[in-house]
mmCIF file of C-alpha atoms in Angstrom:
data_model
loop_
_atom_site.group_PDB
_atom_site.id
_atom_site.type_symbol
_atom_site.label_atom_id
_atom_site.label_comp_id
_atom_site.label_asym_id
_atom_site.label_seq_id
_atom_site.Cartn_x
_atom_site.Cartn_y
_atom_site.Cartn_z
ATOM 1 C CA UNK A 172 14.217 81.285 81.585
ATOM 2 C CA UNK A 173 17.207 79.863 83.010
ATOM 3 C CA UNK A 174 16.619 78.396 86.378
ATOM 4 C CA UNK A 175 20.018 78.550 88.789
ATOM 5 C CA UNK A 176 21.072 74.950 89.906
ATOM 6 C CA UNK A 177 20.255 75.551 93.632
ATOM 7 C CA UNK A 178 16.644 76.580 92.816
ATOM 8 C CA UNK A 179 16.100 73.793 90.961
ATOM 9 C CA UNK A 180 17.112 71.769 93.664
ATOM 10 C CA UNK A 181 15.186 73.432 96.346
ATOM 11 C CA UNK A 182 11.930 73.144 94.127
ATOM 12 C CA UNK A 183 12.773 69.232 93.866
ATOM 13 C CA UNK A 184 13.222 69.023 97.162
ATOM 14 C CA UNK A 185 10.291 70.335 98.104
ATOM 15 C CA UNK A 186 8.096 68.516 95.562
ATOM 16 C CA UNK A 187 9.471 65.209 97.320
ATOM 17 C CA UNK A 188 8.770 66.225 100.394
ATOM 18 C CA UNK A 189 5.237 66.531 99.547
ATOM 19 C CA UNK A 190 5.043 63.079 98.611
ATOM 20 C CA UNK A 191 6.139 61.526 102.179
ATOM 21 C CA UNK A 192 4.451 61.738 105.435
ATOM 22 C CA UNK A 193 5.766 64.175 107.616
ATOM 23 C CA UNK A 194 6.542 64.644 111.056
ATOM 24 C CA UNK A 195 3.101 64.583 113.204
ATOM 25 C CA UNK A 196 1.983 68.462 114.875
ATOM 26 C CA UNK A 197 2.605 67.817 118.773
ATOM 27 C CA UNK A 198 -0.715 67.962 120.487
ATOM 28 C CA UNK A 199 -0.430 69.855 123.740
ATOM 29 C CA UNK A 200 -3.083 68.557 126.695
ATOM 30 C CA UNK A 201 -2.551 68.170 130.329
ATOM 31 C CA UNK A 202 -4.138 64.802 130.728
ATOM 32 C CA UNK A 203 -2.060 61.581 131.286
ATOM 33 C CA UNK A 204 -2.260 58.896 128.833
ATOM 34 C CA UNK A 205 -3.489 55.787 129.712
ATOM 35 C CA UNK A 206 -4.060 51.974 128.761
ATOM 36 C CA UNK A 207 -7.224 51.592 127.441
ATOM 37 C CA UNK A 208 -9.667 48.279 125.905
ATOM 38 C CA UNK A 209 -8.181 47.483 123.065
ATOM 39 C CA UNK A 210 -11.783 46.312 121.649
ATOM 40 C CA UNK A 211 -13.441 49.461 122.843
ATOM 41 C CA UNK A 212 -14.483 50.665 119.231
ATOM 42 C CA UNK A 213 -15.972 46.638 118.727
ATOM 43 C CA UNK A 214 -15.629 43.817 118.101
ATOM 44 C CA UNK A 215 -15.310 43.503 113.910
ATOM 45 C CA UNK A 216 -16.364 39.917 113.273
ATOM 46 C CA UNK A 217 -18.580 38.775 116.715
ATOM 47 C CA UNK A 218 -15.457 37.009 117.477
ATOM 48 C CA UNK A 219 -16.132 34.294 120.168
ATOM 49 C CA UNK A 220 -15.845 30.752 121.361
ATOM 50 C CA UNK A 221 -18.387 28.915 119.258
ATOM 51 C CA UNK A 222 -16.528 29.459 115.659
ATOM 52 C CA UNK A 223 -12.831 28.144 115.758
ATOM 53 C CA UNK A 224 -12.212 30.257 112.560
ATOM 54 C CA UNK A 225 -13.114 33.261 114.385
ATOM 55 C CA UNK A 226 -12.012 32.300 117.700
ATOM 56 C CA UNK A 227 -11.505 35.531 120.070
ATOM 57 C CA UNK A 228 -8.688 35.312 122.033
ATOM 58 C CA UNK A 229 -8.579 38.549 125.107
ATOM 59 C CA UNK A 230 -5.177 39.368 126.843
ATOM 60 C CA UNK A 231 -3.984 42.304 128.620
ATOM 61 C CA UNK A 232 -1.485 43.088 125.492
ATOM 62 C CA UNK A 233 -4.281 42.479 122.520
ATOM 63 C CA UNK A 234 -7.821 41.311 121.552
ATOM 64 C CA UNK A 235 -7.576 38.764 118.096
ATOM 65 C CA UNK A 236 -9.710 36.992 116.072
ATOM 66 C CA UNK A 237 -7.717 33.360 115.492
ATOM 67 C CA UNK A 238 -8.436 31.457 112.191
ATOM 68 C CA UNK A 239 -8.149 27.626 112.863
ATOM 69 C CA UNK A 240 -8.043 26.614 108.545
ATOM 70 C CA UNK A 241 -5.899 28.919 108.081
ATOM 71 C CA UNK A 242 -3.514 29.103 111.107
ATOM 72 C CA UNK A 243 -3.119 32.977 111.401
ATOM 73 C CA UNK A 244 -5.178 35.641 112.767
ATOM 74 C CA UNK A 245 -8.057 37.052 111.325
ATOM 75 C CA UNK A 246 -7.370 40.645 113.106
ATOM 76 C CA UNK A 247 -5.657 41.742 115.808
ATOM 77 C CA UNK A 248 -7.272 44.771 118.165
ATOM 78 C CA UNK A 249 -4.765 47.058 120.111
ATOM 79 C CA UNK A 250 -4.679 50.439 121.989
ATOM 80 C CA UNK A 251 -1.642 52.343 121.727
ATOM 81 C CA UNK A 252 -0.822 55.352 123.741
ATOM 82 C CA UNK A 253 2.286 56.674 125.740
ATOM 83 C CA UNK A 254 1.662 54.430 128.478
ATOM 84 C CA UNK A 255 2.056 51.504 126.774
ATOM 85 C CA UNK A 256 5.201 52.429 125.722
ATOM 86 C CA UNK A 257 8.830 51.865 127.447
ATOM 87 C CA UNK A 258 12.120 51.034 127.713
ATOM 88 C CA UNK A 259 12.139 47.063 127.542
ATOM 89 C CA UNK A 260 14.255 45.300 124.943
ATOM 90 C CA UNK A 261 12.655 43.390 122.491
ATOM 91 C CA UNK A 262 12.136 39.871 123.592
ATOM 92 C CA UNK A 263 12.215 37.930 120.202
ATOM 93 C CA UNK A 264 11.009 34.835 122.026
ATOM 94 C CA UNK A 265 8.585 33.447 119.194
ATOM 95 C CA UNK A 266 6.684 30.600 120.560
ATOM 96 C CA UNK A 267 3.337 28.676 120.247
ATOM 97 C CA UNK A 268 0.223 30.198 121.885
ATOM 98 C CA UNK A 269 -0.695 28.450 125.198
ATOM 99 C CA UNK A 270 -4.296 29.612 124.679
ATOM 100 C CA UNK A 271 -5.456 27.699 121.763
ATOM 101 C CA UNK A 272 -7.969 24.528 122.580
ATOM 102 C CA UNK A 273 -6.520 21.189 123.661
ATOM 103 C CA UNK A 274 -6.360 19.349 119.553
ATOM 104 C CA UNK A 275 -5.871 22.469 117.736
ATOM 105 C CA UNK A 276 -2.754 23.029 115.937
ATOM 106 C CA UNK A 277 0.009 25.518 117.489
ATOM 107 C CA UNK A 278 2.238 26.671 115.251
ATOM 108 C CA UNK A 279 5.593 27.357 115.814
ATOM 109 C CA UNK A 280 8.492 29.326 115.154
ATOM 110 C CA UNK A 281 10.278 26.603 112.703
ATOM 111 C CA UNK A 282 7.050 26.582 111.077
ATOM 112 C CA UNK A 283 8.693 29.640 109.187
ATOM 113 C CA UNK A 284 12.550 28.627 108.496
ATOM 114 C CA UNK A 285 13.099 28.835 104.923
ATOM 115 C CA UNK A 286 9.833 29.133 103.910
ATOM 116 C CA UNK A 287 10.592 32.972 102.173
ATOM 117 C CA UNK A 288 8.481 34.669 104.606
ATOM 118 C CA UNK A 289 9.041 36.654 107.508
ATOM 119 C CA UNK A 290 7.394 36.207 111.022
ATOM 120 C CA UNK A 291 5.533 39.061 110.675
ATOM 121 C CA UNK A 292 3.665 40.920 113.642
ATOM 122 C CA UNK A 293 0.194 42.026 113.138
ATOM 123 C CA UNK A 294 0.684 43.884 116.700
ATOM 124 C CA UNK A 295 4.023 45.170 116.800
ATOM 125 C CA UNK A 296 6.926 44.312 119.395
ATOM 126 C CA UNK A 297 7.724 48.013 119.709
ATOM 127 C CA UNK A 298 4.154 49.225 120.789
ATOM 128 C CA UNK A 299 4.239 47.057 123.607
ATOM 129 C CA UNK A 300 7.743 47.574 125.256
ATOM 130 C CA UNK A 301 6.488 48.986 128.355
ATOM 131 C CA UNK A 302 6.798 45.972 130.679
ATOM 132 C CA UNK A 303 8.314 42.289 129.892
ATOM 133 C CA UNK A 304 4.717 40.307 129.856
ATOM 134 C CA UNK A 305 3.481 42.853 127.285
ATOM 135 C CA UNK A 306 6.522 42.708 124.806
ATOM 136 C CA UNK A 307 6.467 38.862 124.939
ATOM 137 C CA UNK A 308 2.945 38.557 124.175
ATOM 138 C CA UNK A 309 3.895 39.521 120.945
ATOM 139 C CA UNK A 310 5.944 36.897 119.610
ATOM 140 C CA UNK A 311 2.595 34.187 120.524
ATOM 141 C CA UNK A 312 2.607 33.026 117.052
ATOM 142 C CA UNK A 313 -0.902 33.772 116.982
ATOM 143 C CA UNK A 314 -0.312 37.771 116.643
ATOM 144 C CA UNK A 315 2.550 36.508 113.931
ATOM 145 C CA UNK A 316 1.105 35.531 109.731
ATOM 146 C CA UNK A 317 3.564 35.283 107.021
ATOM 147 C CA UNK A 318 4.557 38.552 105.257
ATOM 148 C CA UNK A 319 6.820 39.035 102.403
ATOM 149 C CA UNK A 320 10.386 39.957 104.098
ATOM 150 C CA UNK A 321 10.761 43.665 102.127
ATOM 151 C CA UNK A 322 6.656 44.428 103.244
ATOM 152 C CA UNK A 323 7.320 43.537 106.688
ATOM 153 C CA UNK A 324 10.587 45.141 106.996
ATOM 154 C CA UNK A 325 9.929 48.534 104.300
ATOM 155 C CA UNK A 326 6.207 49.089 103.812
ATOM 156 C CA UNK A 327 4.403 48.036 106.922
ATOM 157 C CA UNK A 328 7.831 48.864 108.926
ATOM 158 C CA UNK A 329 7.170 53.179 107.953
ATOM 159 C CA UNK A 330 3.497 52.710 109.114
ATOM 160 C CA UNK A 331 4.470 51.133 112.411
ATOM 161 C CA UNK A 332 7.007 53.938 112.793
ATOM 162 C CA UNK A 333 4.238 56.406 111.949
ATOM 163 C CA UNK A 334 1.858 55.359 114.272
ATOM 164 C CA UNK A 335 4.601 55.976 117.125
ATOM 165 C CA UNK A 336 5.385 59.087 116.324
ATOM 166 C CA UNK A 337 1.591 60.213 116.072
ATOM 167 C CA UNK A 338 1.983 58.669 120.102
ATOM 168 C CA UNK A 339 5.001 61.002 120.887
ATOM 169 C CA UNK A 340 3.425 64.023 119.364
ATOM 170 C CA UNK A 341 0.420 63.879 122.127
ATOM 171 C CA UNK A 342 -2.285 61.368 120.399
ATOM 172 C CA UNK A 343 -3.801 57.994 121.185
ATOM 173 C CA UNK A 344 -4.456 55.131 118.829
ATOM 174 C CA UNK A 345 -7.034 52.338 118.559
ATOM 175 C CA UNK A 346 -5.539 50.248 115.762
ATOM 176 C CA UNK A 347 -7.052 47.205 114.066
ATOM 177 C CA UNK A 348 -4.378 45.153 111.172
ATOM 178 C CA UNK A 349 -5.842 42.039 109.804
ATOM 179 C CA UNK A 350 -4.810 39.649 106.895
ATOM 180 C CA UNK A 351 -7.173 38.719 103.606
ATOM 181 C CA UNK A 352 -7.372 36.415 101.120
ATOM 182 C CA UNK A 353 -4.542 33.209 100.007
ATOM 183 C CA UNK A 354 -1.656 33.620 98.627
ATOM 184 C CA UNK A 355 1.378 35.979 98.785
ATOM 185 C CA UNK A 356 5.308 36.349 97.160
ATOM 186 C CA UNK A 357 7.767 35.944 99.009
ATOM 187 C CA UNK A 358 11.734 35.535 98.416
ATOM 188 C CA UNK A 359 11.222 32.128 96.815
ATOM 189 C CA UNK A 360 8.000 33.639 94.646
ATOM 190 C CA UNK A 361 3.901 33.066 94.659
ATOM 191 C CA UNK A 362 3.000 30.581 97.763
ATOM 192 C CA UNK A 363 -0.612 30.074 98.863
ATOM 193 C CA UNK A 364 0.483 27.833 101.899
ATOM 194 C CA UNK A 365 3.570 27.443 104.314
ATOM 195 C CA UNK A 366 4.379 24.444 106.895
ATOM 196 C CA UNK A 367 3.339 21.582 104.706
ATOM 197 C CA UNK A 368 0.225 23.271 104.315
ATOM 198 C CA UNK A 369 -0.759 24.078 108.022
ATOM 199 C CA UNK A 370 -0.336 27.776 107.700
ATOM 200 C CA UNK A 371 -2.171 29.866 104.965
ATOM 201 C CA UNK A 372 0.070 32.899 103.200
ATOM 202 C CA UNK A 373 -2.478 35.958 102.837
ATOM 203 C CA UNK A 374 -3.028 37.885 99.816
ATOM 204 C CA UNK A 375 -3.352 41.254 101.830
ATOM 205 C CA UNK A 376 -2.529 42.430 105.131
ATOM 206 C CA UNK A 377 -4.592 45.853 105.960
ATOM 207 C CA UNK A 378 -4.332 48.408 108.866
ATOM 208 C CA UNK A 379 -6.915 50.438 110.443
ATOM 209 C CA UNK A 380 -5.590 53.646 112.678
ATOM 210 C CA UNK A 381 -7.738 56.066 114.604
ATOM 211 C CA UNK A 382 -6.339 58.828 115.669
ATOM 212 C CA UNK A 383 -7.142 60.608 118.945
ATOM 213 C CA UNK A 384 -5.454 63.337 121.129
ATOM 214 C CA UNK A 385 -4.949 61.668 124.380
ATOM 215 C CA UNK A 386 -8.308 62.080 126.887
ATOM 216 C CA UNK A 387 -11.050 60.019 128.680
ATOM 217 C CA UNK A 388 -14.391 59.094 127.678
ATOM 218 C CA UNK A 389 -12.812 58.318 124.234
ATOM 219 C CA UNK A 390 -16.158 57.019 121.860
ATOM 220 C CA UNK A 391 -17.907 60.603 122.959
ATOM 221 C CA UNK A 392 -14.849 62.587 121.863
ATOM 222 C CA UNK A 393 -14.922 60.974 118.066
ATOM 223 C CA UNK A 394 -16.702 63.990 115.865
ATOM 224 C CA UNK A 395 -16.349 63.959 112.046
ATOM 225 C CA UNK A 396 -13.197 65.377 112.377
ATOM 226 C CA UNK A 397 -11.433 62.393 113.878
ATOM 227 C CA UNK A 398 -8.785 61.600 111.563
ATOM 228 C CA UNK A 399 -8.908 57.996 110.180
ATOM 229 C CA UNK A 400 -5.662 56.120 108.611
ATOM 230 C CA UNK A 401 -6.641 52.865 106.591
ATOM 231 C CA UNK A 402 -4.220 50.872 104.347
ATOM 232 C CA UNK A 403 -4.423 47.515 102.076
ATOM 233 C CA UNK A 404 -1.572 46.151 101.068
ATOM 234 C CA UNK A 405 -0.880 43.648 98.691
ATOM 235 C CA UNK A 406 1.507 40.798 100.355
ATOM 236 C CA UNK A 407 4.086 40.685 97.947
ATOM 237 C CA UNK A 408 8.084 41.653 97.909
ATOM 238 C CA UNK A 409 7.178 44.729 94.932
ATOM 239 C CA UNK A 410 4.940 46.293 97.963
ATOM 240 C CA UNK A 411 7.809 47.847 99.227
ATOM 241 C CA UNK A 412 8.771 49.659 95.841
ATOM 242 C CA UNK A 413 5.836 52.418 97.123
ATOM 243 C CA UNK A 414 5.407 54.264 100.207
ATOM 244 C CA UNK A 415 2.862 52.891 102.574
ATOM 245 C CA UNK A 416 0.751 55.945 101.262
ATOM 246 C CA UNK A 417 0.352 54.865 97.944
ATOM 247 C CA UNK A 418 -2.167 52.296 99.511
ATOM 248 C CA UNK A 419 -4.195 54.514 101.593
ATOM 249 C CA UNK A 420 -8.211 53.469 101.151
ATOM 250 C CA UNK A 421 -11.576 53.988 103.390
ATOM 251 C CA UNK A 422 -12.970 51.292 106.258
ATOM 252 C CA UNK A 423 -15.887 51.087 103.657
ATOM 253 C CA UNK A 424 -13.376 49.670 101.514
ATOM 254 C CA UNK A 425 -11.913 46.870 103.961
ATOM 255 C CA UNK A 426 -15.883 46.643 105.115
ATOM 256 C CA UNK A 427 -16.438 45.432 101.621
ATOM 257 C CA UNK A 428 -13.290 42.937 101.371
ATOM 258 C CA UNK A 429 -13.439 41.232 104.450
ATOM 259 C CA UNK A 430 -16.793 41.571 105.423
ATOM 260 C CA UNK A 431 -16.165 43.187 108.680
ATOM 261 C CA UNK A 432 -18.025 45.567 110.744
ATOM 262 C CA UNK A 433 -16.018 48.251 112.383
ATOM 263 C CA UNK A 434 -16.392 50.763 114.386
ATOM 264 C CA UNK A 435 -19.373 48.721 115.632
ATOM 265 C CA UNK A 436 -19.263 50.892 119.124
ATOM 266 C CA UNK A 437 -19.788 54.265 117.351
ATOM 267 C CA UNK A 438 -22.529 55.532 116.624
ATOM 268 C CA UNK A 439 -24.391 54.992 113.023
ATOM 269 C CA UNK A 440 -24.257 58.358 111.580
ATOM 270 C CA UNK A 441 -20.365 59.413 112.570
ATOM 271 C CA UNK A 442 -19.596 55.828 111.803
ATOM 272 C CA UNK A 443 -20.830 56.129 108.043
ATOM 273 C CA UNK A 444 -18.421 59.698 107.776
ATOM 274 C CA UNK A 445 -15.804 58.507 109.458
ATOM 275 C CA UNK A 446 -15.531 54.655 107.519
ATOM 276 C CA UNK A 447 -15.960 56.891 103.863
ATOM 277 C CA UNK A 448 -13.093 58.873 104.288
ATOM 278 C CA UNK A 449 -9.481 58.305 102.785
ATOM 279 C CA UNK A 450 -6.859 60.379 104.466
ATOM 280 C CA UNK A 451 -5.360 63.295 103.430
ATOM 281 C CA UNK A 452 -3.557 64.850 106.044
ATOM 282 C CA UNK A 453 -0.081 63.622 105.447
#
């Protein structure tokens, strides 16, 4: 049988379509979003004071585990919910963090120029535009590691704009991205180290989302169905050739790479459900 042109391109279509995320379901609640502890699920790694390669660093903005060898973040812990969002313009004023110890190094913007990698925001700019202090915190080169220009800008980009739209259609987040392992490819090829050396390139850069309609009491309202969004994605230029989908994977899966605990605040049972699962309501 002889298939007319147009139904061959609405079955294409259609196929595509299934391929791509689509456009979150609006959840419809009457409470107000809020700003709420962006550790409140736990603390992955015990980050503290005594380890300076898992040195926590607490702000209104973000929680993040800072990695002293390496000169990047081990993870950075945010809440994300309409009323952390705004109308402020990006601030793009990338500067050394204030709040490392006296001795340590701070790295800096220039730190990056030519090096084939972008400045690359584990918490993004555009999640915290709802006042001034907020947005800047984000450029602290702490929350910044160095990400192949087409990943930061194509891959991890579509999951960042994802995430917000889950936000406008009536959910809460509690999102967790983190970096793993040495060595990524950026627009000059395979580098292991940036800055003379100061600043380790990751292999990986992964992303944990929970997803939550917007309420109170928010550990008591995770149940089995909670829908969980985790990603690991290789730091390399090619990244970008797949849809952030293509590298969808479990907590149990980062758990086993990084050696993290998360969801430390939940408790055991839901945690184990929740930490197996691989999404698959795109």
């Amino acid at each position: 049988m002889r298939w007319p042109t147009f139904c061959l391109f609405i079955i294409l279509s259609a196929s595509l379509q299934g391929c791509l995320p689509g456009a979150p379901k609006t959840v419809v609640n009457n409470t107000a979003p809020t700003k709420d502890d962006n550790l409140a699920l736990g603390n992955p790694s015990q980050a503290g004071s005594s380890n300076p390669d898992n040195y926590l660093i607490t702000r209104p903005a973000y929680s993040l585990s800072y990695n002293r060898k390496r000169a990047i973040a081990n993870w950075v812990s945010w809440h994300m919910s309409a009323a952390w969002k705004g109308d402020v313009k990006r601030g793009n004023d990338f500067r050394p963090d204030p709040d490392l110890p006296a001795g340590w190094y701070a790295v800096k913007t220039s730190d990056y120029t030519n090096s084939g990698f972008d400045r690359g925001h584990l918490c993004p700019s555009d999640d915290r535009d709802g006042s001034p202090a907020d947005n800047s915190a984000t450029f602290l080169m702490t929350n910044i590691v160095p990400e192949a220009p087409r990943h930061n800008r194509e891959v991890w980009k579509s999951l960042e704009d994802y995430s917000r739209q889950l936000v406008s259609a009536g959910n809460e987040l509690y999102i967790i991205a983190g970096t793993d392992g040495t060595g990524g490819t950026g627009e000059g090829g395979q580098t292991s180290r940036i800055a003379d050396g100061k600043i380790t390139v990751p292999a990986t850069l992964w992303k944990i989302i929970v997803v939550l309609p917007v309420g109170s009491n928010d550990i008591s309202r995770l149940s089995t169905n909670t829908r969980i969004i985790a990603v690991s994605i290789p730091n390399r230029q090619t990244a970008a050739d797949k849809p952030w989908t293509a590298y969808l994977t479990s907590i149990k899966d980062i758990e086993r790479m990084t050696g993290y605990d998360f969801l430390s605040e939940v408790p055991k049972d839901l945690q184990r459900v929740l930490e197996a699962r691989i999404d698959a309501n795109l």
